[in-house]
PDB file of C-alpha atoms in Angstrom:
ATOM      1  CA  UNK A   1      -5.582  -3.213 -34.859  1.00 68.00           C
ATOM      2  CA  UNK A   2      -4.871  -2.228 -31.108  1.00 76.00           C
ATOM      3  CA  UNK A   3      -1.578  -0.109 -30.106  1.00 87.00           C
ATOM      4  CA  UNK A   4       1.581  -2.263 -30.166  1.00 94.00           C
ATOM      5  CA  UNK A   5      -0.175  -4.914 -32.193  1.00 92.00           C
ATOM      6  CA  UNK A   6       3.049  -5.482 -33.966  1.00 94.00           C
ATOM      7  CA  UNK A   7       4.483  -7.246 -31.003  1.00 97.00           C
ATOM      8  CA  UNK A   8       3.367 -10.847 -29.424  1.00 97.00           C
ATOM      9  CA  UNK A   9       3.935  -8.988 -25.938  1.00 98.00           C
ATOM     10  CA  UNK A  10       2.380  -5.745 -25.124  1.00 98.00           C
ATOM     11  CA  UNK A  11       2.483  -3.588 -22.020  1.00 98.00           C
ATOM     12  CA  UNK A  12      -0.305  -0.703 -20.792  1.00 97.00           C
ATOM     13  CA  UNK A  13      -2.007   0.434 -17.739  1.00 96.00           C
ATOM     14  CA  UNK A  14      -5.648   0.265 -16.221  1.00 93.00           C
ATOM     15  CA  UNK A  15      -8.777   0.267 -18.394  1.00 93.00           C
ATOM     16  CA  UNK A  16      -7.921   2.673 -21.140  1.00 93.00           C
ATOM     17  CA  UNK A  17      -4.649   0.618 -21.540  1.00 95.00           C
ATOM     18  CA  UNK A  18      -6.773  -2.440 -21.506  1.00 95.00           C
ATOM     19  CA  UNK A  19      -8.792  -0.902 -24.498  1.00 94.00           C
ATOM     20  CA  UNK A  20      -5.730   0.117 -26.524  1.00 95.00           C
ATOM     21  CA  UNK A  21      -3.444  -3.116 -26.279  1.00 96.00           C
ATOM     22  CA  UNK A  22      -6.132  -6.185 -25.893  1.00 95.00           C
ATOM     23  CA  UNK A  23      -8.030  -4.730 -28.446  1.00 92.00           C
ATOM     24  CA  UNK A  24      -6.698  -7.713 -30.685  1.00 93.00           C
ATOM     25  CA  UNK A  25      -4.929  -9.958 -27.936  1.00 96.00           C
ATOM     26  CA  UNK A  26      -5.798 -13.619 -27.689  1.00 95.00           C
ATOM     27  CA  UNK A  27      -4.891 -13.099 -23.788  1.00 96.00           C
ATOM     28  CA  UNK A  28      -5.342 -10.113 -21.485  1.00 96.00           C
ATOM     29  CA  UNK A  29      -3.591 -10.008 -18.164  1.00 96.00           C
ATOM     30  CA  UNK A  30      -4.740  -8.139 -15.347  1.00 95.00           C
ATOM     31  CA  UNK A  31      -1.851  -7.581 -13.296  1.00 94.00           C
ATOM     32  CA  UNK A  32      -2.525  -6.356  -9.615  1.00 89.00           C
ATOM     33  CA  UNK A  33       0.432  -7.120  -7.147  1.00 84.00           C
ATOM     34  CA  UNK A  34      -1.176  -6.329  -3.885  1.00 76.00           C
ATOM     35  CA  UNK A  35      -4.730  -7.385  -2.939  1.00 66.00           C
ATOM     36  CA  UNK A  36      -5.777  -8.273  -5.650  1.00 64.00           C
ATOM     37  CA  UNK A  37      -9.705  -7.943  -7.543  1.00 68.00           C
ATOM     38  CA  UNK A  38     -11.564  -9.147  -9.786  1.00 78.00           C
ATOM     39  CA  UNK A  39     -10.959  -7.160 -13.119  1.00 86.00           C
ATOM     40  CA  UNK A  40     -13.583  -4.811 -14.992  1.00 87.00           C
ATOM     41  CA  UNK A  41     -14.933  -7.883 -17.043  1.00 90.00           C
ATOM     42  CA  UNK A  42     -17.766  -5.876 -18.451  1.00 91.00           C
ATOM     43  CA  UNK A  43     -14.827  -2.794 -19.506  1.00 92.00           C
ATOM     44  CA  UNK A  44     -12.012  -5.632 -20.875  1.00 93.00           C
ATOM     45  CA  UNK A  45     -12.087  -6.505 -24.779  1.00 92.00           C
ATOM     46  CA  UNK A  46     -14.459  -9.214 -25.042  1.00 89.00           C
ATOM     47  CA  UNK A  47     -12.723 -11.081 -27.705  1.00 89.00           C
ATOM     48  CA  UNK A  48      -9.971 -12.402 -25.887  1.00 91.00           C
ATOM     49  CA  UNK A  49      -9.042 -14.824 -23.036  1.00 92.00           C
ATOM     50  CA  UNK A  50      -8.813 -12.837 -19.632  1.00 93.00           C
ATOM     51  CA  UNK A  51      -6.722 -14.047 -16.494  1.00 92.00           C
ATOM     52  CA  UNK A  52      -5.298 -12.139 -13.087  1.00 91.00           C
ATOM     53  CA  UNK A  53      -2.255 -12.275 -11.657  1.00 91.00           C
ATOM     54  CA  UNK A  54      -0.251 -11.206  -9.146  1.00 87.00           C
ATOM     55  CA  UNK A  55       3.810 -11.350  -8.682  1.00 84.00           C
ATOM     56  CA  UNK A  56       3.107 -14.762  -6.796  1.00 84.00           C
ATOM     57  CA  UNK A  57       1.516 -16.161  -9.962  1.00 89.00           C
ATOM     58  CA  UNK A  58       3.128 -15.204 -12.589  1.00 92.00           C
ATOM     59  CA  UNK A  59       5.236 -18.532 -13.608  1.00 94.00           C
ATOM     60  CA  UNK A  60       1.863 -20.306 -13.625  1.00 93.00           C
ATOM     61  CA  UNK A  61       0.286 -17.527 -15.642  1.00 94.00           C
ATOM     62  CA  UNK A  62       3.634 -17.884 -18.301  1.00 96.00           C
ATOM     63  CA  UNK A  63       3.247 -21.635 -18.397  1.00 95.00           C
ATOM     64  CA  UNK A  64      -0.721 -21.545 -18.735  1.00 94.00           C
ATOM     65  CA  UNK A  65       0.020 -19.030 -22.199  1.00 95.00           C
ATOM     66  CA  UNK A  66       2.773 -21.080 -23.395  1.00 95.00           C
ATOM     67  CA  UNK A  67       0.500 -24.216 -22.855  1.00 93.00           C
ATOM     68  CA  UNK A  68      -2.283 -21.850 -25.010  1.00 93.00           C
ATOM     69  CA  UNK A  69       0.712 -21.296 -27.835  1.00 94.00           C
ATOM     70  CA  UNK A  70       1.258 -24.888 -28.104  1.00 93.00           C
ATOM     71  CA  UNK A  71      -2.505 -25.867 -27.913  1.00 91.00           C
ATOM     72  CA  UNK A  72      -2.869 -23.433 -30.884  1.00 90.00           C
ATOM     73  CA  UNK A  73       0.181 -24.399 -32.489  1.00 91.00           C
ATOM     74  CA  UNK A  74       0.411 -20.416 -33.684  1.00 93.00           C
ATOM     75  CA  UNK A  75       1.892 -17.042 -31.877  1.00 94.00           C
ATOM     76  CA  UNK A  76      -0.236 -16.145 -29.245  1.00 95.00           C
ATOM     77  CA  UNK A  77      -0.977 -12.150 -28.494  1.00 96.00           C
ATOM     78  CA  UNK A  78      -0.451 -11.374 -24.618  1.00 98.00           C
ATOM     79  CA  UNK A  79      -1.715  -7.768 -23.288  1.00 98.00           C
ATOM     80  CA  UNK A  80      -0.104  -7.552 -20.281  1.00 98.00           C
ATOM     81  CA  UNK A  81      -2.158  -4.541 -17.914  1.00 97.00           C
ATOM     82  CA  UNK A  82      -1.304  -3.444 -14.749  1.00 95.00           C
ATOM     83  CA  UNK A  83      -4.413  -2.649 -12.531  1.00 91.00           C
ATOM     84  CA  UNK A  84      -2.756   0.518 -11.054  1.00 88.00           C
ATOM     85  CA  UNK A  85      -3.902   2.314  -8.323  1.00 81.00           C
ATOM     86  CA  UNK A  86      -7.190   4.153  -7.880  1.00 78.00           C
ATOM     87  CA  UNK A  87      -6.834   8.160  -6.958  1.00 81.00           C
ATOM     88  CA  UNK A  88      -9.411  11.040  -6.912  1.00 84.00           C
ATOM     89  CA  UNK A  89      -7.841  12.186 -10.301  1.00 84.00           C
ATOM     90  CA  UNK A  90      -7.248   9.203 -11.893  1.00 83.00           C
ATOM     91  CA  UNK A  91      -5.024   6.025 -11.992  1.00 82.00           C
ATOM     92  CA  UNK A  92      -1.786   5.788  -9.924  1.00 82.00           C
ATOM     93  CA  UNK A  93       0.757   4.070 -11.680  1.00 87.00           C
ATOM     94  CA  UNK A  94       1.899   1.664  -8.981  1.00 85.00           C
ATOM     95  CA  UNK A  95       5.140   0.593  -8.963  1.00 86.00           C
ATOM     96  CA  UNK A  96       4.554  -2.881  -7.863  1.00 87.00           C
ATOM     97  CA  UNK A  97       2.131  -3.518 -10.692  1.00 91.00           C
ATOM     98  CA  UNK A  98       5.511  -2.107 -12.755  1.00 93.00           C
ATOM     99  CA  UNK A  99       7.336  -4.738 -11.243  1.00 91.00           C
ATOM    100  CA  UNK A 100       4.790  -7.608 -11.290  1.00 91.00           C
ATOM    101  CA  UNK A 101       4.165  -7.145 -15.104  1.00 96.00           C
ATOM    102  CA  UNK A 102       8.279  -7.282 -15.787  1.00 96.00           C
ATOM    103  CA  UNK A 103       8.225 -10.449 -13.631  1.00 94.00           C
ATOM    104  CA  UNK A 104       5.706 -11.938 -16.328  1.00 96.00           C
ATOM    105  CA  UNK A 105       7.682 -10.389 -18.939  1.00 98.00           C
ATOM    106  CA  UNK A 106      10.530 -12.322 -17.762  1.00 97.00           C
ATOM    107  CA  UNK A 107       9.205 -15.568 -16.803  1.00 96.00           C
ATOM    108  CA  UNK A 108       7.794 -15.465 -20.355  1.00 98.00           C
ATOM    109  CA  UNK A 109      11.062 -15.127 -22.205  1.00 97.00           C
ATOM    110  CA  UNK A 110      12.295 -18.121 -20.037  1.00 96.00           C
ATOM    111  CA  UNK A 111       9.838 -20.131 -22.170  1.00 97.00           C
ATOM    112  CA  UNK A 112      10.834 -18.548 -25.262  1.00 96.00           C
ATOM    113  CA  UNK A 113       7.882 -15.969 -25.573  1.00 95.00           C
ATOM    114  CA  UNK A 114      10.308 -12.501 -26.042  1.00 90.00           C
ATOM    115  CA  UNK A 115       8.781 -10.339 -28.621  1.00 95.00           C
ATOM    116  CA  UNK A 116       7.815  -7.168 -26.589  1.00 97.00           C
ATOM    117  CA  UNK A 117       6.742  -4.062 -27.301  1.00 98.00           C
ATOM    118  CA  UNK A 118       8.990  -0.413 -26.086  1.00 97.00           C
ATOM    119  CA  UNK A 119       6.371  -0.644 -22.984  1.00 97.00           C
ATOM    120  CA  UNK A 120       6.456  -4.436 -22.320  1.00 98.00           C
ATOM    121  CA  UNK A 121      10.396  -4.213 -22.567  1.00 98.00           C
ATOM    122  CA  UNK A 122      10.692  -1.239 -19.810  1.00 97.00           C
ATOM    123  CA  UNK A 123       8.542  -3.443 -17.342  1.00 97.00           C
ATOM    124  CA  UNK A 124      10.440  -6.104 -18.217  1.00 97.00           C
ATOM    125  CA  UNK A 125      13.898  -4.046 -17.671  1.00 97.00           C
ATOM    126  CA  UNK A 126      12.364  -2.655 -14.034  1.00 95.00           C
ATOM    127  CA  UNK A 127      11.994  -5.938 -12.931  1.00 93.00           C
ATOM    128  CA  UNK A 128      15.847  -7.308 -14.062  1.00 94.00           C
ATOM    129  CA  UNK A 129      16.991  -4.312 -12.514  1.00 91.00           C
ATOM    130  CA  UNK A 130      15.661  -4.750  -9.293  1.00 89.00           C
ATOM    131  CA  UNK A 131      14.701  -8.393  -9.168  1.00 85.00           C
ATOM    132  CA  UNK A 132      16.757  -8.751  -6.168  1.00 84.00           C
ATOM    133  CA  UNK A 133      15.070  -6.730  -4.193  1.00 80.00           C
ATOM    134  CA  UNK A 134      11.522  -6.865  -5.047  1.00 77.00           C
ATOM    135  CA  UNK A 135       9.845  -7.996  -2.463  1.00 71.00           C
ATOM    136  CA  UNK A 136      11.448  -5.957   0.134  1.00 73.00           C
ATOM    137  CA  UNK A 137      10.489  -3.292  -2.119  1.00 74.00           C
ATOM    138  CA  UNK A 138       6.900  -3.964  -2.519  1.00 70.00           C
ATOM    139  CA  UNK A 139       6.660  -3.710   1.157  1.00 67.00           C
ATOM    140  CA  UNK A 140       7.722  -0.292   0.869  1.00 65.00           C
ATOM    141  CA  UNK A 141       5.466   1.109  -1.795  1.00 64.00           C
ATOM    142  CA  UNK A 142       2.181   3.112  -1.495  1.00 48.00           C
ATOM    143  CA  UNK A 143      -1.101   0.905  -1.547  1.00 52.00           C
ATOM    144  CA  UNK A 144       1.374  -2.302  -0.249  1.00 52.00           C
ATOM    145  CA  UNK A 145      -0.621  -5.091   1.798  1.00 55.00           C
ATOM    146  CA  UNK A 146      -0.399  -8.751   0.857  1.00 56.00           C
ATOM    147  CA  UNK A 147       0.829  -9.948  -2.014  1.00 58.00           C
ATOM    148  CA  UNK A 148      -1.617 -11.205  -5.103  1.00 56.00           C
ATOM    149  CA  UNK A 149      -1.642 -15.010  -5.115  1.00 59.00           C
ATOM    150  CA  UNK A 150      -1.731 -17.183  -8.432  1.00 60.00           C
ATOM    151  CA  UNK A 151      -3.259 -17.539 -11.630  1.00 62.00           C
ATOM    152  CA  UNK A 152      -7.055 -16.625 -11.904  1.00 63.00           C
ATOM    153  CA  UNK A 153      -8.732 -17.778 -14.894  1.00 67.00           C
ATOM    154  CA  UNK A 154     -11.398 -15.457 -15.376  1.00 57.00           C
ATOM    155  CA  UNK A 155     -12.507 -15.944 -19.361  1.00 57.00           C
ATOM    156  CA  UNK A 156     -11.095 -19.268 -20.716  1.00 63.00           C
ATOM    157  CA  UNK A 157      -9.334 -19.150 -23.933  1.00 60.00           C
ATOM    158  CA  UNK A 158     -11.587 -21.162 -26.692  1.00 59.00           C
ATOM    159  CA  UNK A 159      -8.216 -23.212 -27.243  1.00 60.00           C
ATOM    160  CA  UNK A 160      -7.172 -23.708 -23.706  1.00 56.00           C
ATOM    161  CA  UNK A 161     -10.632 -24.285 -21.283  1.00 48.00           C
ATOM    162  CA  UNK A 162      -8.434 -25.256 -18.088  1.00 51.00           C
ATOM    163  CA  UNK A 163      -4.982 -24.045 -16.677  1.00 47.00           C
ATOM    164  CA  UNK A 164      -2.045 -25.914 -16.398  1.00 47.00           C
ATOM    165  CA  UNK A 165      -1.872 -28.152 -13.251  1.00 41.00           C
TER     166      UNK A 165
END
């Protein structure tokens, strides 16, 4: 059992997060907010269904895990993990990947998907706070450049092979 198993929603950051919440996930999300890559397939928990996001796509990417959950007809796990930012010590927690993982959080509670962790809820509660003002803010913030477009499938679920249309 990974960190925060407990909860249907989970929240971490970069690979090491990736390790301790997806461990047991059905679906990882790679959040990146701003130019996005492709994530560290080869470093991500094999077991489970990988996709990428940005803050453009994350109502597709809540609508393609609810469409999992009712494929499965059961609760689905969701490891939310921002990318972060790469520095010469280490990982920069980067506020728009803070912001772009709350936006998921939210868009998933729309559909009725609300059981986060401590972690998930405080990216969720970043967002709300400042939902008004986040794009102007992502302009503002250290490694800022375009923002991340949709959903990117990048290991299909075994329940779910396509996205939602």
């Amino acid at each position: 059992m990974g960190e925060q198993s407990r909860y249907q929603v989970r929240f971490d950051w970069g690979l090491p997060g990736a390790a301790a919440v997806g461990g047991d996930a059905d679906v990882l999300v790679w959040v990146d907010a701003v130019e996005p890559v492709v994530p560290p397939m080869h470093a991500l928990p094999s077991q489970c269904a990988v996709v990428a996001t940005g803050l453009i796509g994350v109502g597709e990417t809540a609508a393609w895990i609810l469409a999992l959950q009712e494929a499965r007809r059961t609760s689905t796990s969701i490891a939310i993990v921002a990318a972060g930012g790469a520095r010469a010590d280490g990982l920069r927690f980067a506020a728009e990947d803070l912001l772009a993982a709350g936006a998921l959080t939210d868009e998933l509670g729309i559909r009725g998907i609300a059981a986060l962790s401590p972690e998930a809820a405080v990216a969720d509660a970043a967002y709300r706070a400042l939902r008004g003002g986040v794009r102007s803010l992502l302009g503002e913030v250290v490694g800022a450049g375009a923002l991340a477009g949709g959903l990117r499938v990048h290991r299909a679920h075994r329940d779910l092979l396509d996205p939602v249309a």
